[in-house]
mmCIF file of C-alpha atoms in Angstrom:
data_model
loop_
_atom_site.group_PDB
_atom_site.id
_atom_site.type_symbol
_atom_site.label_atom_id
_atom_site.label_comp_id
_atom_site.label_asym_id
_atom_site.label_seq_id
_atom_site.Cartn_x
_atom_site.Cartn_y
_atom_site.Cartn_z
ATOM 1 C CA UNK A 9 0.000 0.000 0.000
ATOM 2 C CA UNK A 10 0.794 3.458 -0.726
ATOM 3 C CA UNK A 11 1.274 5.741 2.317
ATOM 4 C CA UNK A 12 0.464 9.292 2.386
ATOM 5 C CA UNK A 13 3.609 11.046 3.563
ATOM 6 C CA UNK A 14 3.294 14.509 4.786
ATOM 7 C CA UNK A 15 5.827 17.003 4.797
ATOM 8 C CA UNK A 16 6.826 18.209 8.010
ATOM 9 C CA UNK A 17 5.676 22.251 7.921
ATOM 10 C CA UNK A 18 5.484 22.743 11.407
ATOM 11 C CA UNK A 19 3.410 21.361 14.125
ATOM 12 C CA UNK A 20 0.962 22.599 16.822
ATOM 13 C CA UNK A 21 0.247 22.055 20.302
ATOM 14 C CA UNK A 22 -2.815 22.078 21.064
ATOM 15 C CA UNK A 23 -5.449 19.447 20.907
ATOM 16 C CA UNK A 24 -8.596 21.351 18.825
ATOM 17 C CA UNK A 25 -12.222 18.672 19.797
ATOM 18 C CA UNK A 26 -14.865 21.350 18.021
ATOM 19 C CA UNK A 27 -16.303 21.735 14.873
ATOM 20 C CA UNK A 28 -14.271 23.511 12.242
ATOM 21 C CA UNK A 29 -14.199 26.634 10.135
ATOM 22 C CA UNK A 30 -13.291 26.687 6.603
ATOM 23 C CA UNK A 31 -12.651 29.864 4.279
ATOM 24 C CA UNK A 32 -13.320 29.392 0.695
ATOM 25 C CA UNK A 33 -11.592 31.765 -2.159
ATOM 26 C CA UNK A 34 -12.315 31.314 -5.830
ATOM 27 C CA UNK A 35 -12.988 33.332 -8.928
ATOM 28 C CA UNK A 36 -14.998 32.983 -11.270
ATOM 29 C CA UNK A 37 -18.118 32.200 -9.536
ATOM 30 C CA UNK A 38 -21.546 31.758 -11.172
ATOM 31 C CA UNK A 39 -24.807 30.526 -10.659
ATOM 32 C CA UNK A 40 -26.685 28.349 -13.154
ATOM 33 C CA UNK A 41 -30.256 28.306 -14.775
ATOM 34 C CA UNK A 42 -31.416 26.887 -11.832
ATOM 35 C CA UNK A 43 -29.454 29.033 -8.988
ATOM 36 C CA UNK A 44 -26.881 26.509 -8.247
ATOM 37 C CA UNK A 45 -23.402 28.047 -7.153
ATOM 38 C CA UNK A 46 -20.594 27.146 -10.026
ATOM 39 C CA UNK A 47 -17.063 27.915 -10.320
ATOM 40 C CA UNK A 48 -14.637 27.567 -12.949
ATOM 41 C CA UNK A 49 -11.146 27.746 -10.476
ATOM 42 C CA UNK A 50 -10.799 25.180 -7.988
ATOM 43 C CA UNK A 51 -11.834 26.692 -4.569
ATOM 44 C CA UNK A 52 -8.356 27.285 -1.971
ATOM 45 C CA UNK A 53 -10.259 25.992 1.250
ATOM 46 C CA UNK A 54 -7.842 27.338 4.381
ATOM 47 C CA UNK A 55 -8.765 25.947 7.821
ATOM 48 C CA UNK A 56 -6.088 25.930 10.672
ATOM 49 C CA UNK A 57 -8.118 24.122 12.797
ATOM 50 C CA UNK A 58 -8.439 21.071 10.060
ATOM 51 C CA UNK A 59 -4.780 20.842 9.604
ATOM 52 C CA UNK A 60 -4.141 20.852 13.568
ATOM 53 C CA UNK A 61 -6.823 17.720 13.749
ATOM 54 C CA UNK A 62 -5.274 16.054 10.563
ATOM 55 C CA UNK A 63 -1.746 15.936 12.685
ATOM 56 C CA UNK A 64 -2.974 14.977 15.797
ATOM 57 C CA UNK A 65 -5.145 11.894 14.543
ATOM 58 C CA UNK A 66 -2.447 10.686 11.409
ATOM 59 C CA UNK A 67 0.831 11.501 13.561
ATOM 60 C CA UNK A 68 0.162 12.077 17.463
ATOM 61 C CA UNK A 69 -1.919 9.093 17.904
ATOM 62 C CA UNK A 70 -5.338 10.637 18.839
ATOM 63 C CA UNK A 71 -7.450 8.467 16.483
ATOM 64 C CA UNK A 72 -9.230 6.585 18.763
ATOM 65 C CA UNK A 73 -10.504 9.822 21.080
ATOM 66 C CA UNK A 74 -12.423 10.403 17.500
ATOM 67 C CA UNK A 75 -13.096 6.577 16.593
ATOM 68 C CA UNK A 76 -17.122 5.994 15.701
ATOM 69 C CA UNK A 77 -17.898 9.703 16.104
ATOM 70 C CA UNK A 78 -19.795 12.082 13.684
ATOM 71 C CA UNK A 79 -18.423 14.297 11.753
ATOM 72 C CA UNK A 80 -18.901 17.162 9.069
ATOM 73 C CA UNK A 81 -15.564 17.975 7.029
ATOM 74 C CA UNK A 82 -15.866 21.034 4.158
ATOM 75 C CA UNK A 83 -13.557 21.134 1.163
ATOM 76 C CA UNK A 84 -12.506 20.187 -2.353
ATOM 77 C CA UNK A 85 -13.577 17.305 -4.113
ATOM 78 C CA UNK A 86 -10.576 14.700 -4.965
ATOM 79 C CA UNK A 87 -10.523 11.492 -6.289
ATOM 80 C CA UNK A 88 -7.904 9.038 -6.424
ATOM 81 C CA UNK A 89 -7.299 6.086 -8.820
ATOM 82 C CA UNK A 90 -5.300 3.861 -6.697
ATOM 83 C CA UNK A 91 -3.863 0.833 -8.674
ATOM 84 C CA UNK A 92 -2.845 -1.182 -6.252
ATOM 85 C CA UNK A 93 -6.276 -1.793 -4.126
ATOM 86 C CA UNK A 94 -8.182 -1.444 -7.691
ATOM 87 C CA UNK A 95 -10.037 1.055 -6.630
ATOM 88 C CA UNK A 96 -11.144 4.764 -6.521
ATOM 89 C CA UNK A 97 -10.476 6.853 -3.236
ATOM 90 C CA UNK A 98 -12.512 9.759 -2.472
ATOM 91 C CA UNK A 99 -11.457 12.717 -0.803
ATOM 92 C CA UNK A 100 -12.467 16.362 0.795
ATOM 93 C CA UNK A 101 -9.121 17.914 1.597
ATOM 94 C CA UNK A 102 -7.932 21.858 2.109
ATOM 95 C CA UNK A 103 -4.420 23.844 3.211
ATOM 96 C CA UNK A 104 -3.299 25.001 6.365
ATOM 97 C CA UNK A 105 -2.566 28.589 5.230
ATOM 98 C CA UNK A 106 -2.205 30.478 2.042
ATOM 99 C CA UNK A 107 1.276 29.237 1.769
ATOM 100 C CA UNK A 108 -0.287 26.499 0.460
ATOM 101 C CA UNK A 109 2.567 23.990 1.113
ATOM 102 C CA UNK A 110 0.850 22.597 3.911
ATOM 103 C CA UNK A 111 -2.263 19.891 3.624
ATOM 104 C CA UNK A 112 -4.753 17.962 5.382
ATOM 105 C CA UNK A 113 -7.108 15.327 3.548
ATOM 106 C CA UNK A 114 -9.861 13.312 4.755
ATOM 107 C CA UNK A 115 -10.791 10.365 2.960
ATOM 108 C CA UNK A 116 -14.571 8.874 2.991
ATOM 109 C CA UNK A 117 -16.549 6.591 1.410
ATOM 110 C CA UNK A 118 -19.821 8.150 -0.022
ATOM 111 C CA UNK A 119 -23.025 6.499 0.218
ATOM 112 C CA UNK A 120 -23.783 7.501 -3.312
ATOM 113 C CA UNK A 121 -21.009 6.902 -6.142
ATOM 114 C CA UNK A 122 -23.482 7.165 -9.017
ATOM 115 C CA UNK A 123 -24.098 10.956 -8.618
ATOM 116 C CA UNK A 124 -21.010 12.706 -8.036
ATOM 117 C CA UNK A 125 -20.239 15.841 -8.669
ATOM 118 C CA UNK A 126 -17.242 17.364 -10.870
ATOM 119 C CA UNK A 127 -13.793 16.685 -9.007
ATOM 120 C CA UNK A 128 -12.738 20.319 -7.784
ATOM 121 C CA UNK A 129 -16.299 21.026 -6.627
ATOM 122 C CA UNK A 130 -16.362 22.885 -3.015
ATOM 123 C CA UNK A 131 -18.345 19.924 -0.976
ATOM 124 C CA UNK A 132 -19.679 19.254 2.218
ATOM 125 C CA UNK A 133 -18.868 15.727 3.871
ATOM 126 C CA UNK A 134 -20.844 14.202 6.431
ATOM 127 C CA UNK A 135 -20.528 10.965 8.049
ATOM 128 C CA UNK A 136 -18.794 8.397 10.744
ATOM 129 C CA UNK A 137 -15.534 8.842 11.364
ATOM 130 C CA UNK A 138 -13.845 5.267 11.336
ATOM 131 C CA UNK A 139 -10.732 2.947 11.548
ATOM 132 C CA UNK A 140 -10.570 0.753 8.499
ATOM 133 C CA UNK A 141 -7.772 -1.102 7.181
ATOM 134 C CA UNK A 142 -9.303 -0.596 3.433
ATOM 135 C CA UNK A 143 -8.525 2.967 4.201
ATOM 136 C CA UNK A 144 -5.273 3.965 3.034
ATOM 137 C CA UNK A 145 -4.045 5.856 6.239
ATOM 138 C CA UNK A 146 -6.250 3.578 8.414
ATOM 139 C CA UNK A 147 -9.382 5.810 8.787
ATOM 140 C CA UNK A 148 -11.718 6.666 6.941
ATOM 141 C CA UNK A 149 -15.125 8.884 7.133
ATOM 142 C CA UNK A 150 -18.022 5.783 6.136
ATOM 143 C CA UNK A 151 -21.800 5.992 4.867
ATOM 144 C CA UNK A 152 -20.395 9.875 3.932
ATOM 145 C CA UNK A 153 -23.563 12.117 2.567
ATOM 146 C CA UNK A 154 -22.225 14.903 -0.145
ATOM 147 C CA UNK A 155 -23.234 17.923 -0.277
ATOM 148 C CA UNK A 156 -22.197 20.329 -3.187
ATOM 149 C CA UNK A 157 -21.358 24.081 -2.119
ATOM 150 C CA UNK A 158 -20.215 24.784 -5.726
ATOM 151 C CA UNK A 159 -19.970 22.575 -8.525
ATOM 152 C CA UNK A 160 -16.659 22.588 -10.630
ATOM 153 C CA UNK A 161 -17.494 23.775 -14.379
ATOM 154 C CA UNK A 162 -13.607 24.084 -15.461
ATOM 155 C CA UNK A 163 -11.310 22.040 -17.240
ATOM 156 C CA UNK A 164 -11.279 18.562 -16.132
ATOM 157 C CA UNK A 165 -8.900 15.140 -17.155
ATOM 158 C CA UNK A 166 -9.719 11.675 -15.874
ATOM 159 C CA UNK A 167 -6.572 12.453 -13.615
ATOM 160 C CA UNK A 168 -6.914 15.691 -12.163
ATOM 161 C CA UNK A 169 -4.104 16.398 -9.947
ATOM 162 C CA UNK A 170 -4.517 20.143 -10.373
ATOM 163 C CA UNK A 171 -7.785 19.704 -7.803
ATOM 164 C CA UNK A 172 -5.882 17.340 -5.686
ATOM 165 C CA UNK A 173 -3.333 18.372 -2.572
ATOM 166 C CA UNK A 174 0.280 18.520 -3.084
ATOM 167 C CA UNK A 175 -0.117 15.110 -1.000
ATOM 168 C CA UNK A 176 -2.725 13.304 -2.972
ATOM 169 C CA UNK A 177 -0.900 14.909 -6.004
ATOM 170 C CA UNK A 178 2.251 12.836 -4.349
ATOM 171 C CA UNK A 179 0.258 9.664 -3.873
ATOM 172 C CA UNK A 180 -1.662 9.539 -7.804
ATOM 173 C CA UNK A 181 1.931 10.366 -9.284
ATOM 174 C CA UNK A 182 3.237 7.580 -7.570
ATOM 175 C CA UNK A 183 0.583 5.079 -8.972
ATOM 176 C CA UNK A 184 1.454 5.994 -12.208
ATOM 177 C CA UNK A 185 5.027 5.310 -11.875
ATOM 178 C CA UNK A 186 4.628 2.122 -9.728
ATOM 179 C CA UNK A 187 1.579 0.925 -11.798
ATOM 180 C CA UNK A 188 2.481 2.042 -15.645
ATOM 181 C CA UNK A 189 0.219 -0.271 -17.212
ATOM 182 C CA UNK A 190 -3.302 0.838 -15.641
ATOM 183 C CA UNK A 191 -2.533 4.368 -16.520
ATOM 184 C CA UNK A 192 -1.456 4.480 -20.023
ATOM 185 C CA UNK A 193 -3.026 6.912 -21.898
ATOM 186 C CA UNK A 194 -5.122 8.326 -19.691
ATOM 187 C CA UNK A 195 -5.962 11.540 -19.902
ATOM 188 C CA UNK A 196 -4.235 14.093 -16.853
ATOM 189 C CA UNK A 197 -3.588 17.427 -15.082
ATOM 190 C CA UNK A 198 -0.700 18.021 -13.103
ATOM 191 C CA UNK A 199 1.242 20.433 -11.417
ATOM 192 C CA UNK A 200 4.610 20.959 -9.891
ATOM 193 C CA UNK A 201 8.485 22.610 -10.238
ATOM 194 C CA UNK A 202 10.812 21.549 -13.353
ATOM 195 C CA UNK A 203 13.624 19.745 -11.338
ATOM 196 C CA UNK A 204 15.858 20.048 -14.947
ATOM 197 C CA UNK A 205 14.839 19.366 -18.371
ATOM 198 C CA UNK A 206 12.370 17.610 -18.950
ATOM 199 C CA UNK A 207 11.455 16.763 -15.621
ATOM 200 C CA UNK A 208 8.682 17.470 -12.896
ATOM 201 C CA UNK A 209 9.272 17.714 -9.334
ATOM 202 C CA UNK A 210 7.226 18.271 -6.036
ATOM 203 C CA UNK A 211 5.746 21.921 -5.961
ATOM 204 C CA UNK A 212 6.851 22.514 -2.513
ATOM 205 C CA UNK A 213 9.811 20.335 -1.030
ATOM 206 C CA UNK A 214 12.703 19.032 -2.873
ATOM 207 C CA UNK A 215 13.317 14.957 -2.863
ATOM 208 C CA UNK A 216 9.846 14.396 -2.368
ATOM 209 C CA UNK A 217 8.924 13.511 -5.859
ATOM 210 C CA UNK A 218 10.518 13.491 -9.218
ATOM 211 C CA UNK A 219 8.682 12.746 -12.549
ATOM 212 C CA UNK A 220 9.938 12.992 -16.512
ATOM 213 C CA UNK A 221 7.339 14.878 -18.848
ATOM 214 C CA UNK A 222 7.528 14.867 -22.590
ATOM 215 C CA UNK A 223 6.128 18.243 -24.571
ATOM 216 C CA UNK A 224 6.119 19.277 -28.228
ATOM 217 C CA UNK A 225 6.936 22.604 -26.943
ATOM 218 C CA UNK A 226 10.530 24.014 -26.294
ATOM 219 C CA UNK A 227 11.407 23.672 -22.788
ATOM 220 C CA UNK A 228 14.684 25.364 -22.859
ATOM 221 C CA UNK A 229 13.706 28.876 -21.288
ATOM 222 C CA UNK A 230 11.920 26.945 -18.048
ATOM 223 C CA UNK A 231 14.426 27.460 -15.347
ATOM 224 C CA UNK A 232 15.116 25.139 -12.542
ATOM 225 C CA UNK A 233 12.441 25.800 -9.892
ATOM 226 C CA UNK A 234 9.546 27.345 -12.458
ATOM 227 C CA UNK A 235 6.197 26.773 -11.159
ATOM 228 C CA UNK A 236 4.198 24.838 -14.040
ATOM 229 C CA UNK A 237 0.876 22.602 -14.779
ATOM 230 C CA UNK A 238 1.060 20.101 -17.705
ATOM 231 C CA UNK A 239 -2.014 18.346 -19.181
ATOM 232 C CA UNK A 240 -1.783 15.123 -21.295
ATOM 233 C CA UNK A 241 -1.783 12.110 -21.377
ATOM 234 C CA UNK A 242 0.380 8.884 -19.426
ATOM 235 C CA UNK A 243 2.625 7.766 -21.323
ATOM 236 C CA UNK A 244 4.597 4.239 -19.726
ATOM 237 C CA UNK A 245 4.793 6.007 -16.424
ATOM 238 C CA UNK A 246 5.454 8.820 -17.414
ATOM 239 C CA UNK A 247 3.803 12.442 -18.212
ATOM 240 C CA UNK A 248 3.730 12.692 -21.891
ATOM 241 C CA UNK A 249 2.049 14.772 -24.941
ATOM 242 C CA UNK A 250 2.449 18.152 -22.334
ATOM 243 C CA UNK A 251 0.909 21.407 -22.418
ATOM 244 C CA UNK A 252 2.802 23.381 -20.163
ATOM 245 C CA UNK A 253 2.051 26.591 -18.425
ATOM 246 C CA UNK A 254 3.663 28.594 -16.431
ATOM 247 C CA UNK A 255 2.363 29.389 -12.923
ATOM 248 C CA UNK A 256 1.777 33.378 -12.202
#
């Protein structure tokens, strides 16, 4: 199994038991024929109090004090093709600040599978939080009801890593490379640092993650440490056929 690995930002000492705010910015909001909230940026969700939670269950071993209780979690909508369970992982994850280099993710397991909406969509999770060894950190939020806040009308891929965390980026990227064959030509966003030509890296931390990426384009002007997102498709574990833009 693949383990998420976060990367150490700082930690915090307190223990936070209460219910949790959530700040949502995005542009480009709308509201469709029938009055539904839409967006065509993914929403940057910032909740201290999420992030402080996240650490204390996944790394200072207060899981059980939250073991069969209810919860409601608000965020962007991820989804995960993990290769080696054969399955899809859902998730509602946000950042710590506006840094951005700093994540929390809750996985869950939605009641409802046939009616999801757009990955990137601002949701509302809310169900029992659980330990499961299906999970992939070990818990897990079951019987989860959705609830969509805005629905995601921008560009999509069948891999979109540009509405995932720089950890769930971390943990799809890795499929791919571990697990070639169930990703080849598949359709993808990404985003990251070029690590030297020809090459993606981690958007944050150096050694975390290193991918190569193929383009039609001329690469030669992007420096070492540019900010990019590529879309196209998998290509033997790799990121081929790349669109690249640079990251204002």
């Amino acid at each position: 199994m693949i383990q998420m690995k976060h990367k150490q930002c700082f930690f915090f000492a307190m223990l936070l038991m209460t219910a949790f705010l959530c700040t949502a910015c995005s542009g480009g909001n709308t509201a469709d024929s029938a009055g539904i909230q839409t967006t065509a940026e993914i929403p940057v969700i910032i909740s201290q109090p999420e992030y402080v939670l996240y650490q204390n269950i996944f790394y200072n071993g207060y899981g059980p004090q939250y073991e069969n209780m209810p919860v409601t979690k608000n965020g962007v909508f991820a989804v995960i093709q993990d290769a080696w369970a054969g399955k899809a992982r859902y998730y509602v994850w946000g950042y710590l600040d506006n840094t951005q280099c700093c994540d929390w993710q809750w996985e869950f397991v939605p009641k409802d599978t046939k009616n999801l909406p757009p990955v990137g969509s601002l949701i509302t999770v809310s169900g029992t939080f659980a330990k499961e060894e299906a999970a992939l950190d070990g818990y897990w939020i079951k019987d989860a009801d959705m609830g969509v806040v805005k629905t995601y009308t921008g560009a999509t891929a069948e891999l979109h890593m540009l509405a995932m965390s720089d950890t769930l980026e971390r943990v799809q990227l890795l499929n791919i490379m571990y697990w070639p064959e169930a990703f080849e030509g598949k359709a993808f966003t990404a985003y990251g640092r070029i690590a030297g030509p020809g090459v993606l890296q981690d958007p944050y931390y150096d050694g975390s993650w290193e991918i190569p990426f193929s383009s039609a384009s001329d690469l030669s002007a992007l420096a070492i440490g540019t900010s990019v997102t590529l879309n196209g498709k998998v290509s033997a574990g790799t990121l081929g056929d790349c669109a690249v833009t640079i990251m204002q």
